[in-house]
Amino acid sequence: MIGGLFAKVFQRVPSLLYRVSLMMKPQVVFVLGGPGAGKGTQCSKIVQSFNYTHLSAGDLLRAERAREGSESGQLISNYIKEGKIVPVEITINLLKKAMEETMQEDEKKFRFLIDGFPRNGDNLQGWKKVMEGKADVKFVLFFDCGNEVCIDRCLERGKSSGRSDDNRESLEKRIQTYLQSTRPIIDLYEESGKVRTIDASRCVDEVFADVKAVLDKEG
């Protein structure tokens, strides 16, 4: 009888854990910096060492642009080509869907690096409107790097990346968009003490040493 009782309890545990995971809010770190600051490279290294899932807003948008039958594909393509910021509704829906799918597949994966978002005030307001109370933003990981270094890195990357926006004309537009639209968002989070700044002008391993120190401290 006791054995049967334990069996019933253990049968209930997975479903109980599943319900708990549904109540768990995604824990989010926004990863920001100019094009070529090394956000993607560092996020890959973070994923290898810490229990985070990397979601690149840019990669999600490019994948949606390439998806056959996408209603937003051409619109996304036009914005990316011009170095402009894609409408917030599209980006947030892609991010929300990716987080939900990740947590459904593995209940332990509730910590996310959101790379390249929010990129402007509209992005931030859209996030608050859709995700307020549904996700916790722990802090902003800001990769600070000079414009020329960023451009040189992107031009080098463009030789093999196949990305249509890794050319000087698009890059200069992207840098201006970043300075005018994204830097004010970083400054806004700085005012509330939520920015962790990394000198991203150095080599990959030196940058990651500082990133690791931040994440070890933040937990």
Short mmCIF file of C-alpha atoms in Angstrom, two decimals:
data_model
loop_
_atom_site.label_atom_id
_atom_site.label_comp_id
_atom_site.label_asym_id
_atom_site.label_seq_id
_atom_site.Cartn_x
_atom_site.Cartn_y
_atom_site.Cartn_z
CA MET A 1 0.00 0.00 0.00
CA ILE A 2 2.79 2.39 0.95
CA GLY A 3 4.65 1.42 -2.21
CA GLY A 4 1.56 2.27 -4.25
CA LEU A 5 1.26 5.63 -2.53
CA PHE A 6 4.89 6.50 -3.33
CA ALA A 7 4.35 5.42 -6.94
CA LYS A 8 1.41 7.83 -7.25
CA VAL A 9 3.46 10.65 -5.68
CA PHE A 10 6.36 10.08 -8.08
CA GLN A 11 3.98 9.93 -11.03
CA ARG A 12 2.71 13.38 -10.04
CA VAL A 13 6.17 14.95 -9.69
CA PRO A 14 6.86 15.50 -13.43
CA SER A 15 3.48 17.14 -13.98
CA LEU A 16 3.99 19.27 -10.86
CA LEU A 17 7.42 20.37 -12.10
CA TYR A 18 5.89 21.18 -15.48
CA ARG A 19 3.29 23.42 -13.83
CA VAL A 20 6.01 25.14 -11.81
CA SER A 21 8.02 25.72 -15.01
CA LEU A 22 4.98 27.34 -16.61
CA MET A 23 4.91 29.81 -13.72
CA MET A 24 8.64 30.52 -14.05
CA LYS A 25 9.30 33.84 -15.76
CA PRO A 26 12.11 34.04 -18.30
CA GLN A 27 15.21 35.67 -16.79
CA VAL A 28 16.58 38.02 -19.43
CA VAL A 29 19.89 39.77 -20.03
CA PHE A 30 19.80 42.32 -22.84
CA VAL A 31 23.07 42.26 -24.81
CA LEU A 32 23.80 45.58 -26.54
CA GLY A 33 26.63 47.21 -28.43
CA GLY A 34 27.41 48.52 -31.90
CA PRO A 35 27.59 46.31 -35.00
CA GLY A 36 30.82 44.33 -34.81
CA ALA A 37 31.25 44.80 -31.05
CA GLY A 38 31.40 41.01 -30.65
CA LYS A 39 27.96 40.40 -29.14
CA GLY A 40 27.35 37.14 -30.99
CA THR A 41 30.85 35.79 -30.33
CA GLN A 42 30.62 36.50 -26.61
CA CYS A 43 27.09 35.12 -26.35
CA SER A 44 28.33 31.84 -27.85
CA LYS A 45 31.03 31.65 -25.20
CA ILE A 46 28.54 32.48 -22.43
CA VAL A 47 26.25 29.65 -23.58
CA GLN A 48 29.19 27.21 -23.36
CA SER A 49 30.00 28.21 -19.76
CA PHE A 50 26.66 29.25 -18.26
CA ASN A 51 23.08 27.99 -18.43
CA TYR A 52 21.82 30.62 -20.86
CA THR A 53 20.03 30.38 -24.20
CA HIS A 54 21.20 32.88 -26.80
CA LEU A 55 18.50 34.61 -28.83
CA SER A 56 19.76 37.02 -31.48
CA ALA A 57 17.07 39.45 -32.59
CA GLY A 58 18.94 39.89 -35.88
CA ASP A 59 19.25 36.15 -36.50
CA LEU A 60 15.55 35.61 -35.75
CA LEU A 61 14.65 38.40 -38.18
CA ARG A 62 16.95 37.04 -40.90
CA ALA A 63 15.49 33.54 -40.42
CA GLU A 64 11.96 34.93 -40.68
CA ARG A 65 12.94 36.89 -43.79
CA ALA A 66 14.18 33.65 -45.40
CA ARG A 67 11.21 31.54 -44.27
CA GLU A 68 9.03 30.50 -47.17
CA GLY A 69 5.56 31.99 -46.92
CA SER A 70 6.54 34.63 -44.33
CA GLU A 71 4.16 37.58 -44.41
CA SER A 72 6.88 39.87 -43.00
CA GLY A 73 9.83 38.64 -45.07
CA GLN A 74 9.99 41.41 -47.66
CA LEU A 75 9.36 44.13 -45.08
CA ILE A 76 12.18 42.78 -42.88
CA SER A 77 14.48 42.60 -45.92
CA ASN A 78 13.87 46.24 -46.81
CA TYR A 79 14.53 47.47 -43.27
CA ILE A 80 17.73 45.44 -42.87
CA LYS A 81 19.08 46.59 -46.25
CA GLU A 82 18.56 50.23 -45.26
CA GLY A 83 20.14 49.70 -41.83
CA LYS A 84 16.85 50.64 -40.18
CA ILE A 85 15.16 49.09 -37.16
CA VAL A 86 12.42 46.55 -37.96
CA PRO A 87 8.95 47.34 -36.50
CA VAL A 88 8.84 46.29 -32.86
CA GLU A 89 5.75 44.06 -33.14
CA ILE A 90 7.58 41.71 -35.51
CA THR A 91 10.74 41.45 -33.38
CA ILE A 92 8.97 40.96 -30.04
CA ASN A 93 6.66 38.28 -31.40
CA LEU A 94 9.69 36.37 -32.71
CA LEU A 95 11.52 36.71 -29.36
CA LYS A 96 8.44 35.73 -27.33
CA LYS A 97 7.83 32.67 -29.50
CA ALA A 98 11.49 31.59 -29.25
CA MET A 99 11.48 31.88 -25.44
CA GLU A 100 8.21 29.99 -25.09
CA GLU A 101 9.39 27.17 -27.36
CA THR A 102 12.72 26.89 -25.51
CA MET A 103 11.04 26.66 -22.09
CA GLN A 104 8.51 24.12 -23.35
CA GLU A 105 11.29 21.90 -24.67
CA ASP A 106 13.43 22.15 -21.50
CA GLU A 107 11.98 23.50 -18.25
CA LYS A 108 15.50 24.26 -16.95
CA LYS A 109 16.17 26.72 -19.77
CA PHE A 110 14.59 29.92 -18.51
CA ARG A 111 17.64 32.21 -18.69
CA PHE A 112 18.06 34.12 -21.95
CA LEU A 113 20.62 36.38 -23.58
CA ILE A 114 18.68 38.65 -25.94
CA ASP A 115 21.27 39.98 -28.32
CA GLY A 116 20.67 43.22 -30.25
CA PHE A 117 17.47 44.27 -28.50
CA PRO A 118 16.01 46.73 -27.49
CA ARG A 119 17.53 48.92 -30.18
CA ASN A 120 15.42 52.05 -29.70
CA GLY A 121 12.72 53.62 -27.53
CA ASP A 122 9.99 52.01 -29.60
CA ASN A 123 11.54 48.58 -28.96
CA LEU A 124 11.70 49.26 -25.24
CA GLN A 125 8.10 50.47 -25.01
CA GLY A 126 6.95 47.50 -27.08
CA TRP A 127 8.80 45.11 -24.76
CA LYS A 128 7.21 46.67 -21.69
CA LYS A 129 3.76 46.55 -23.29
CA VAL A 130 3.99 42.87 -24.28
CA MET A 131 6.37 41.40 -21.69
CA GLU A 132 5.78 43.45 -18.52
CA GLY A 133 5.19 40.92 -15.73
CA LYS A 134 5.98 38.03 -18.08
CA ALA A 135 9.80 38.28 -18.06
CA ASP A 136 12.40 39.71 -15.67
CA VAL A 137 15.21 41.82 -17.14
CA LYS A 138 18.19 41.22 -14.86
CA PHE A 139 20.60 43.71 -16.45
CA VAL A 140 22.10 45.00 -19.71
CA LEU A 141 25.44 43.60 -20.84
CA PHE A 142 26.95 46.44 -22.86
CA PHE A 143 29.87 45.75 -25.21
CA ASP A 144 31.55 49.12 -25.65
CA CYS A 145 33.70 49.39 -28.76
CA GLY A 146 34.94 52.24 -31.02
CA ASN A 147 33.12 52.80 -34.32
CA GLU A 148 36.15 52.20 -36.56
CA VAL A 149 37.03 48.95 -34.81
CA CYS A 150 33.42 47.81 -35.26
CA ILE A 151 33.41 48.70 -38.97
CA ASP A 152 36.74 46.95 -39.61
CA ARG A 153 35.50 43.80 -37.88
CA CYS A 154 32.26 43.77 -39.88
CA LEU A 155 34.06 44.29 -43.18
CA GLU A 156 36.33 41.37 -42.34
CA ARG A 157 33.30 39.28 -41.33
CA GLY A 158 31.57 40.25 -44.57
CA LYS A 159 34.18 38.39 -46.61
CA SER A 160 32.69 35.10 -45.41
CA SER A 161 29.38 35.85 -43.65
CA GLY A 162 27.25 36.33 -46.73
CA ARG A 163 25.34 39.04 -44.86
CA SER A 164 23.97 41.75 -47.15
CA ASP A 165 24.52 44.42 -44.48
CA ASP A 166 28.25 43.74 -43.94
CA ASN A 167 29.38 46.45 -46.36
CA ARG A 168 30.66 49.95 -45.63
CA GLU A 169 27.56 51.82 -46.83
CA SER A 170 25.17 49.73 -44.72
CA LEU A 171 27.59 49.74 -41.79
CA GLU A 172 27.81 53.53 -41.65
CA LYS A 173 24.00 53.68 -41.60
CA ARG A 174 23.87 51.02 -38.88
CA ILE A 175 26.45 52.88 -36.78
CA GLN A 176 24.40 56.09 -37.02
CA THR A 177 21.22 54.21 -36.11
CA TYR A 178 23.03 52.68 -33.14
CA LEU A 179 24.37 56.04 -31.91
CA GLN A 180 21.05 57.86 -32.33
CA SER A 181 18.68 55.13 -31.19
CA THR A 182 20.39 52.43 -29.10
CA ARG A 183 22.87 54.44 -27.02
CA PRO A 184 20.03 56.40 -25.36
CA ILE A 185 18.49 53.07 -24.28
CA ILE A 186 21.79 52.03 -22.71
CA ASP A 187 22.00 55.42 -20.97
CA LEU A 188 18.45 54.94 -19.66
CA TYR A 189 19.30 51.58 -18.09
CA GLU A 190 22.54 53.09 -16.77
CA GLU A 191 20.50 55.58 -14.75
CA SER A 192 18.80 52.71 -12.93
CA GLY A 193 22.10 50.90 -12.30
CA LYS A 194 21.32 48.04 -14.64
CA VAL A 195 24.23 48.28 -17.09
CA ARG A 196 27.37 46.12 -16.93
CA THR A 197 29.91 47.66 -19.33
CA ILE A 198 32.60 45.56 -21.03
CA ASP A 199 35.54 47.00 -23.00
CA ALA A 200 34.96 45.08 -26.25
CA SER A 201 37.88 46.55 -28.21
CA ARG A 202 40.24 43.82 -26.95
CA CYS A 203 40.74 40.21 -28.08
CA VAL A 204 37.95 37.66 -27.57
CA ASP A 205 39.47 35.89 -24.55
CA GLU A 206 40.26 39.13 -22.70
CA VAL A 207 36.72 40.36 -23.24
CA PHE A 208 35.24 37.05 -22.09
CA ALA A 209 37.31 37.13 -18.89
CA ASP A 210 35.45 40.31 -17.92
CA VAL A 211 32.11 38.87 -19.06
CA LYS A 212 32.68 35.76 -16.93
CA ALA A 213 33.49 37.93 -13.89
CA VAL A 214 30.19 39.82 -14.34
CA LEU A 215 28.10 36.65 -14.70
CA ASP A 216 29.85 34.93 -11.78
CA LYS A 217 28.97 37.94 -9.63
CA GLU A 218 25.38 38.29 -10.87
CA GLY A 219 24.65 34.58 -10.48
#
